[in-house]
Amino acid sequence: MDDESPSGRASGNGERAELTARLSVPEMDCPSCAKKVDKSLQRVEGVADVSLRPVTGTATVSYDPDRTTEAAVVEAVENAGYEVVSDESIDGSAASPAPHGTAAASGSDATGGSAAHAHAASSVAPPAAVWTSPRAKKTWLGAAFVVAGLLVEFVLTAQNVAVASVLGRGLSVADVLFLGAVLGSGLPVVRDGYYSARNRSLDIDLLMGTAILAATGIGYFVEAATLAVLFSVAELLEDYSMDRARDSLRELMELSPDEATVRRDGAEETIPAEDVAVGETVIVRPGEKIPLDGIVREGESAVDESPITGESVPVDKAAGAEVYAGAINTEGYLEVEVTSVAGDSTLSRIIEMVQGAQEKQTEREQFVDRFAGYYTPVIVVLAILTTAVPPLLISRPFSVGVAGYAITFAGDWGTWFVRGLTLLVIACPCAFVISTPVSVVSGITSAAKNGVLIKGGNHLEAMGDVDVVAFDKTGTLTRGELAVTDVVPLGGRSERDVLRYAAGLERRSEHPIAAAILARSEAAGVADVPEPSAFESVTGKGVRATIDGETLYAGKPALFEELGFDLATSRHRTDGGLVSGRAAGEDLPDALAELEREGKTVVLVGTDSALIGLVAIADEVRPGAARTVERLRERGVEAVMLTGDNEGTARAIAEAVGVDDYRAELLPEQKVAAVEELRSTHGGVAMVGDGINDAPALASADVGIAMGAAGTDTALETADIALMGDDIGKIPYLYALSHTANGVIRQNIWASLGVKAVLALGVPLGLVSVALAVVVGDMGMSLGVTGNAMRLARIDPERFS
C-alpha cells in the first residue's frame, strides 16, 4: 500500500520518506479511549509519532514504511476496540489508495498540496448514526428484555416460573429475560472491557465489564441487566452529545467548496479543488463560494468574507484585490488567479490550527488529568474494601439515625457486593475528564466561526484571566493609514483651491502624506489638478514646485517660518512644548494650535508671500476603538495604549479613544518593558498589535493578539490569538467568550466532582443504587458538562460591539 501512495517517495539521501496515516476513529471520544489506542499503537514496531484527538475522533500516526504498514497501524487501533472509518464515508471520494485513511509523506507534499487538503477533509470524524447503529440496536433489545423481566418479576408474578437450571441454580422466566438483556446490551461492554484489560487500561469499559460479569456470575441478574442497559444508553447519549460537539468543527470544514471551475485551454472545467495548481484561473459566479485563495484578475463584485474574517458587511472586490477560499461571491462575476493550493489556503490553515489547538492543554485540563490518574484507582480500592470488609466486621444488623431516617447496616455479602458494584460505576471519571476539552473545543470553534482564531486552550484560558489589555496605536486603535481630516482655507480661498494646489504640489511625491492629500482631492472631485514643474523636495520639511507660472510650497510650519512667516503668537507643538512669535494671519494661530494639540500633522500651502491654506492629516482612529475600550472597562478590564509616536499624538489618540493610560515614544524593547511593568502592577496582560512590528511585545504578554491576520502569514503563525479581520470590536467578545469559558470549565469540573462525591458518600449508606449511579453519576454528568460547554457556541459578538 505504501509504495502505491501518491505521497510516498524517496528522501534526498535515498531512504524512503516517513509516512503519516490520518485515520478517522469516531468511537474514540474520551481521553481514556485515546490512552488505550495510544498504548496499542506504541506496541507497533516502526511507529514514530502518534497524535490522538478524541474530541474530533481522529488519529494521526507517523511510521517508517520499511518497518510497518498502514494496515498494521489500522489493526493496532482496532485491537484497542475502535473501528477505523474510511475516507470515502467522510467526503464521498477516495482521497488516497489507503483503505482507511490518507497516507502522506511527512515532508513537503509531492502532489502540490493534495495530501494537505485530504488532511483537512478528514480532520473530524464523520457524522455518526448513533441511534441506528449496531450498538444501539443491541441496547434497545436489551432494554426490551429488562422491561419484560421487571414485568414478570414484580407484576406478572404468576408467570415467573422456573424454566431451567444451571450449575444447580434454578432460572426463572424473569432470570432468563435478564440474562437476555445482559447478552444483548452487556456483551459490547464486556468486549470493550476485554480490550481495556489487554491494553492495561483501568477505564470505564474495564470497570463496567467487570461489574457486569461479577454480578451475573453470582446470580444478581437484575443488577447486571440494569447496569448493562443503562450504561449502554449512557454511552449512546455520550456518543450523540460528542457528535453534536463535533458538528461545529464540521461546519468549519464545509466552508470551503470541494470543487472549482477552472479555465484550461480556453474552456471551463469543473474539477476537485485540490487539483487546481497555483497560477491557474478559477471562475466564480454570483452565489458561489471562492474555492481557493487568489487575486482577482477580472470582474467586480461584493464578497462576503464573514467565514474568514467575521466581518458581516460584504467587501467590494475588483481587479488586483485579494480573496480567500470559503468567501461567498454575492453578486458579480469574478476570475481569480490562484495563489495557493487547497491545502495551504487561509481557511485550511485556520481549520488545521483549530484542530491543533486541542493539543495545547489548559492548566485546569492538566490538573484534571493528574487528578483522574489517582481518582479511579482510589475509588476501585474503596469498592473492593466496601465489598469485602463490612461483611467481616458486622456480626449482626444495627441501625443508625441520619437526618431523621434510620439506616440499617447488615453483614450479608449480597448487599455489600451491590454497594461495591455501585462504587465501581462511580469510579468512572468520564464526566470529570471531558469537562475541560469539550469546553475548550466549543469555545475555540465558536470563536473561529466569528473571525477569531485562538491557537490553543491555554490561550483561551489566559485571555479569560487578563486584567489589562495593552493596545498598539498604529494599525490597531487607528487605521494605520494617513488621511486628510481637515482643510482650512486662508485669505479668502476655498477648500477646493487649497486641495487643488496641495494635490498639484504633491502629485510627484511618494510620501504617505502626499498619497493622503491626493486621495482627498480625488474624493472631493477636484479634477483640474495642475501639473507641477521645477519640482523639488525640501528634505524633512516639504516640497517646492512651479504651478501656473508661480512658485508654491507645501510643507511643515517650519518650512514657512524659514520663508519669513510668523505663524503664531502662542501655539502648541506636537511634542507638548510652546513657541512664541507674531501671528501671521487672523485665522491661522487658533486653527494651527488646535490641530497640533489634537496630534495631527499640519501641511501649509502657499507662496513665499501668502498662505493659501492648511491641510491636517492624521492616522484616523478606528470607528469602534472608543466603544471597545468602553466595553472592556464595563467588564473590569483596563485598556492601555503603547506607542512609538510622540507625546502629543499619543495624548490626542488616548483622549479620543478613552484608554486608562498611555505610554509614548517607546522603542520595541521599551514596549516589552512596559508589558512587564503592567503585569507586575495589574496582573494578566493581553497585547494587541499587528503581529509583525509588535512581535517582541506580543511574545512577552500573557496573550498576544494580532489584528488583520487573514492576509498575514506571520501573524497567523506567531500570534496566540489572531483577529482575521481588522475589527477591533472583537476584543470585548474575545474576552467575554474566554472569561465565560473559564467559568464553564470551573462549573463542569466542580459539578462533576461534587456529584461523584455525594454519590460516593451515599453508597455505603445504601442510599445510591446502581441505576442512580449510572443515570446521574455517569450518563447525567457527561451530558450535563457537554451541554454546558455547548453554551459557548451561543455567545454572539454583536452583544459586545
Short mmCIF file of C-alpha atoms in Angstrom, two decimals, residues 412-608:
data_model
loop_
_atom_site.label_atom_id
_atom_site.label_comp_id
_atom_site.label_asym_id
_atom_site.label_seq_id
_atom_site.Cartn_x
_atom_site.Cartn_y
_atom_site.Cartn_z
CA ASP A 412 -24.71 -10.02 54.29
CA TRP A 413 -22.33 -10.34 51.32
CA GLY A 414 -25.00 -9.66 48.71
CA THR A 415 -25.83 -6.20 49.99
CA TRP A 416 -22.22 -5.09 50.16
CA PHE A 417 -21.41 -6.63 46.81
CA VAL A 418 -24.07 -4.43 45.18
CA ARG A 419 -22.71 -1.39 47.02
CA GLY A 420 -19.18 -2.19 45.88
CA LEU A 421 -20.55 -2.61 42.36
CA THR A 422 -22.14 0.83 42.62
CA LEU A 423 -18.82 2.35 43.68
CA LEU A 424 -17.20 0.83 40.59
CA VAL A 425 -19.71 2.76 38.48
CA ILE A 426 -18.88 5.95 40.35
CA ALA A 427 -15.15 5.28 39.82
CA CYS A 428 -15.56 6.26 36.15
CA PRO A 429 -14.05 9.76 35.73
CA CYS A 430 -15.51 10.37 32.24
CA ALA A 431 -17.59 13.45 33.01
CA PHE A 432 -14.74 14.92 35.02
CA VAL A 433 -12.13 14.24 32.33
CA ILE A 434 -14.15 15.55 29.37
CA SER A 435 -15.38 18.63 31.26
CA THR A 436 -12.45 20.76 30.06
CA PRO A 437 -11.71 19.59 26.48
CA VAL A 438 -15.33 19.85 25.30
CA SER A 439 -15.48 23.39 26.70
CA VAL A 440 -12.21 24.35 25.02
CA VAL A 441 -13.25 22.94 21.63
CA SER A 442 -16.67 24.59 21.85
CA GLY A 443 -15.10 27.97 22.69
CA ILE A 444 -12.32 27.80 20.10
CA THR A 445 -14.63 26.66 17.31
CA SER A 446 -17.21 29.31 18.14
CA ALA A 447 -14.51 31.96 18.01
CA ALA A 448 -13.18 30.68 14.67
CA LYS A 449 -16.64 30.96 13.11
CA ASN A 450 -16.71 34.60 14.24
CA GLY A 451 -13.34 35.54 12.78
CA VAL A 452 -11.19 34.96 15.88
CA LEU A 453 -8.51 32.26 15.73
CA ILE A 454 -7.44 31.01 19.17
CA LYS A 455 -4.32 28.89 18.87
CA GLY A 456 -4.81 26.73 21.96
CA GLY A 457 -6.88 26.05 25.04
CA ASN A 458 -4.12 27.56 27.15
CA HIS A 459 -4.55 30.88 25.34
CA LEU A 460 -8.34 30.72 25.73
CA GLU A 461 -7.87 30.24 29.46
CA ALA A 462 -5.25 33.01 29.74
CA MET A 463 -7.40 35.51 27.81
CA GLY A 464 -10.26 34.99 30.23
CA ASP A 465 -7.98 35.88 33.15
CA VAL A 466 -6.39 39.10 31.83
CA ASP A 467 -6.71 42.27 33.88
CA VAL A 468 -5.40 44.76 31.32
CA VAL A 469 -5.31 44.93 27.53
CA ALA A 470 -2.38 46.85 26.00
CA PHE A 471 -3.05 48.26 22.52
CA ASP A 472 -0.53 49.37 19.96
CA LYS A 473 -1.66 52.61 18.33
CA THR A 474 -0.86 52.47 14.62
CA GLY A 475 -2.95 49.90 12.80
CA THR A 476 -4.73 48.83 15.98
CA LEU A 477 -6.52 51.74 17.65
CA THR A 478 -6.04 53.68 14.42
CA ARG A 479 -6.47 52.53 10.83
CA GLY A 480 -2.74 52.64 10.11
CA GLU A 481 -3.41 54.75 7.02
CA LEU A 482 -2.93 58.52 6.83
CA ALA A 483 -5.99 60.50 5.82
CA VAL A 484 -6.85 64.18 5.49
CA THR A 485 -9.02 65.20 8.42
CA ASP A 486 -9.27 68.98 8.00
CA VAL A 487 -8.87 71.54 5.18
CA VAL A 488 -8.65 75.17 6.38
CA PRO A 489 -8.64 77.83 3.59
CA LEU A 490 -6.98 81.21 4.28
CA GLY A 491 -7.03 84.61 2.64
CA GLY A 492 -10.46 84.22 1.08
CA ARG A 493 -9.59 80.96 -0.69
CA SER A 494 -11.92 77.92 -0.87
CA GLU A 495 -11.28 74.36 0.26
CA ARG A 496 -11.20 73.37 -3.41
CA ASP A 497 -8.37 75.88 -4.04
CA VAL A 498 -6.36 74.50 -1.13
CA LEU A 499 -6.81 70.89 -2.30
CA ARG A 500 -6.07 71.78 -5.95
CA TYR A 501 -2.73 73.41 -5.18
CA ALA A 502 -1.81 70.89 -2.49
CA ALA A 503 -2.53 67.96 -4.83
CA GLY A 504 -0.57 69.61 -7.65
CA LEU A 505 2.45 70.09 -5.39
CA GLU A 506 2.28 66.56 -4.02
CA ARG A 507 1.46 64.58 -7.15
CA ARG A 508 5.12 63.76 -7.81
CA SER A 509 5.90 62.89 -4.22
CA GLU A 510 5.85 59.30 -2.95
CA HIS A 511 5.44 60.27 0.70
CA PRO A 512 2.38 58.78 2.54
CA ILE A 513 1.22 62.34 3.29
CA ALA A 514 1.18 63.06 -0.44
CA ALA A 515 -0.92 59.96 -1.05
CA ALA A 516 -3.43 61.10 1.60
CA ILE A 517 -3.74 64.57 0.01
CA LEU A 518 -4.19 63.14 -3.49
CA ALA A 519 -6.84 60.71 -2.21
CA ARG A 520 -8.77 63.54 -0.53
CA SER A 521 -8.64 65.76 -3.63
CA GLU A 522 -9.93 62.89 -5.75
CA ALA A 523 -12.73 62.20 -3.27
CA ALA A 524 -13.64 65.90 -3.31
CA GLY A 525 -13.98 65.83 -7.09
CA VAL A 526 -11.05 68.09 -7.85
CA ALA A 527 -10.47 67.16 -11.50
CA ASP A 528 -8.20 70.01 -12.64
CA VAL A 529 -5.15 69.17 -10.54
CA PRO A 530 -2.30 71.10 -12.17
CA GLU A 531 0.92 69.51 -13.39
CA PRO A 532 3.88 70.94 -11.46
CA SER A 533 7.23 71.89 -12.97
CA ALA A 534 10.60 72.51 -11.36
CA PHE A 535 9.56 70.09 -8.62
CA GLU A 536 11.96 69.92 -5.71
CA SER A 537 11.81 68.11 -2.38
CA VAL A 538 12.97 70.08 0.64
CA THR A 539 14.25 67.20 2.76
CA GLY A 540 12.40 66.79 6.02
CA LYS A 541 10.30 69.90 5.51
CA GLY A 542 8.17 69.73 2.36
CA VAL A 543 8.16 70.35 -1.39
CA ARG A 544 8.52 73.27 -3.81
CA ALA A 545 7.27 73.49 -7.42
CA THR A 546 6.07 75.89 -10.07
CA ILE A 547 2.35 75.86 -10.82
CA ASP A 548 0.63 78.23 -13.23
CA GLY A 549 3.90 80.17 -13.50
CA GLU A 550 4.14 80.76 -9.75
CA THR A 551 6.40 79.10 -7.16
CA LEU A 552 4.38 77.40 -4.45
CA TYR A 553 5.32 75.50 -1.33
CA ALA A 554 3.70 72.73 0.72
CA GLY A 555 5.19 71.51 3.95
CA LYS A 556 5.63 71.78 7.67
CA PRO A 557 5.18 75.07 9.51
CA ALA A 558 8.95 75.15 9.92
CA LEU A 559 9.34 75.49 6.13
CA PHE A 560 7.20 78.62 6.07
CA GLU A 561 8.91 80.05 9.12
CA GLU A 562 12.14 79.84 7.14
CA LEU A 563 10.38 81.77 4.38
CA GLY A 564 9.76 84.58 6.87
CA PHE A 565 6.29 83.86 8.18
CA ASP A 566 5.45 84.43 11.87
CA LEU A 567 2.83 81.73 12.25
CA ALA A 568 1.54 82.23 15.78
CA THR A 569 1.88 84.22 18.92
CA SER A 570 1.41 81.11 21.05
CA ARG A 571 0.79 77.61 19.76
CA HIS A 572 1.25 74.03 20.94
CA ARG A 573 3.75 71.78 19.25
CA THR A 574 3.12 68.06 18.84
CA ASP A 575 5.75 67.36 21.45
CA GLY A 576 3.85 69.38 24.02
CA GLY A 577 6.20 72.41 24.02
CA LEU A 578 5.44 76.06 23.16
CA VAL A 579 6.89 78.56 20.71
CA SER A 580 6.34 82.32 20.72
CA GLY A 581 6.12 84.75 17.85
CA ARG A 582 3.89 87.19 15.97
CA ALA A 583 0.66 85.93 14.33
CA ALA A 584 0.81 85.62 10.54
CA GLY A 585 -2.91 85.88 9.95
CA GLU A 586 -6.22 86.34 11.66
CA ASP A 587 -7.46 82.72 11.40
CA LEU A 588 -4.20 80.81 11.42
CA PRO A 589 -2.99 80.79 15.07
CA ASP A 590 -6.08 79.21 16.62
CA ALA A 591 -6.54 76.67 13.82
CA LEU A 592 -2.88 75.67 13.82
CA ALA A 593 -2.71 75.38 17.60
CA GLU A 594 -5.92 73.34 17.82
CA LEU A 595 -4.91 70.87 15.09
CA GLU A 596 -1.46 70.30 16.55
CA ARG A 597 -2.97 69.91 20.00
CA GLU A 598 -5.03 67.06 18.53
CA GLY A 599 -1.81 65.38 17.43
CA LYS A 600 -2.37 65.96 13.71
CA THR A 601 0.29 66.65 11.13
CA VAL A 602 -0.26 70.08 9.54
CA VAL A 603 0.77 70.87 5.95
CA LEU A 604 0.74 74.55 4.96
CA VAL A 605 0.21 75.54 1.31
CA GLY A 606 1.23 78.90 -0.11
CA THR A 607 3.75 81.09 -1.89
CA ASP A 608 6.71 82.83 -0.31
#
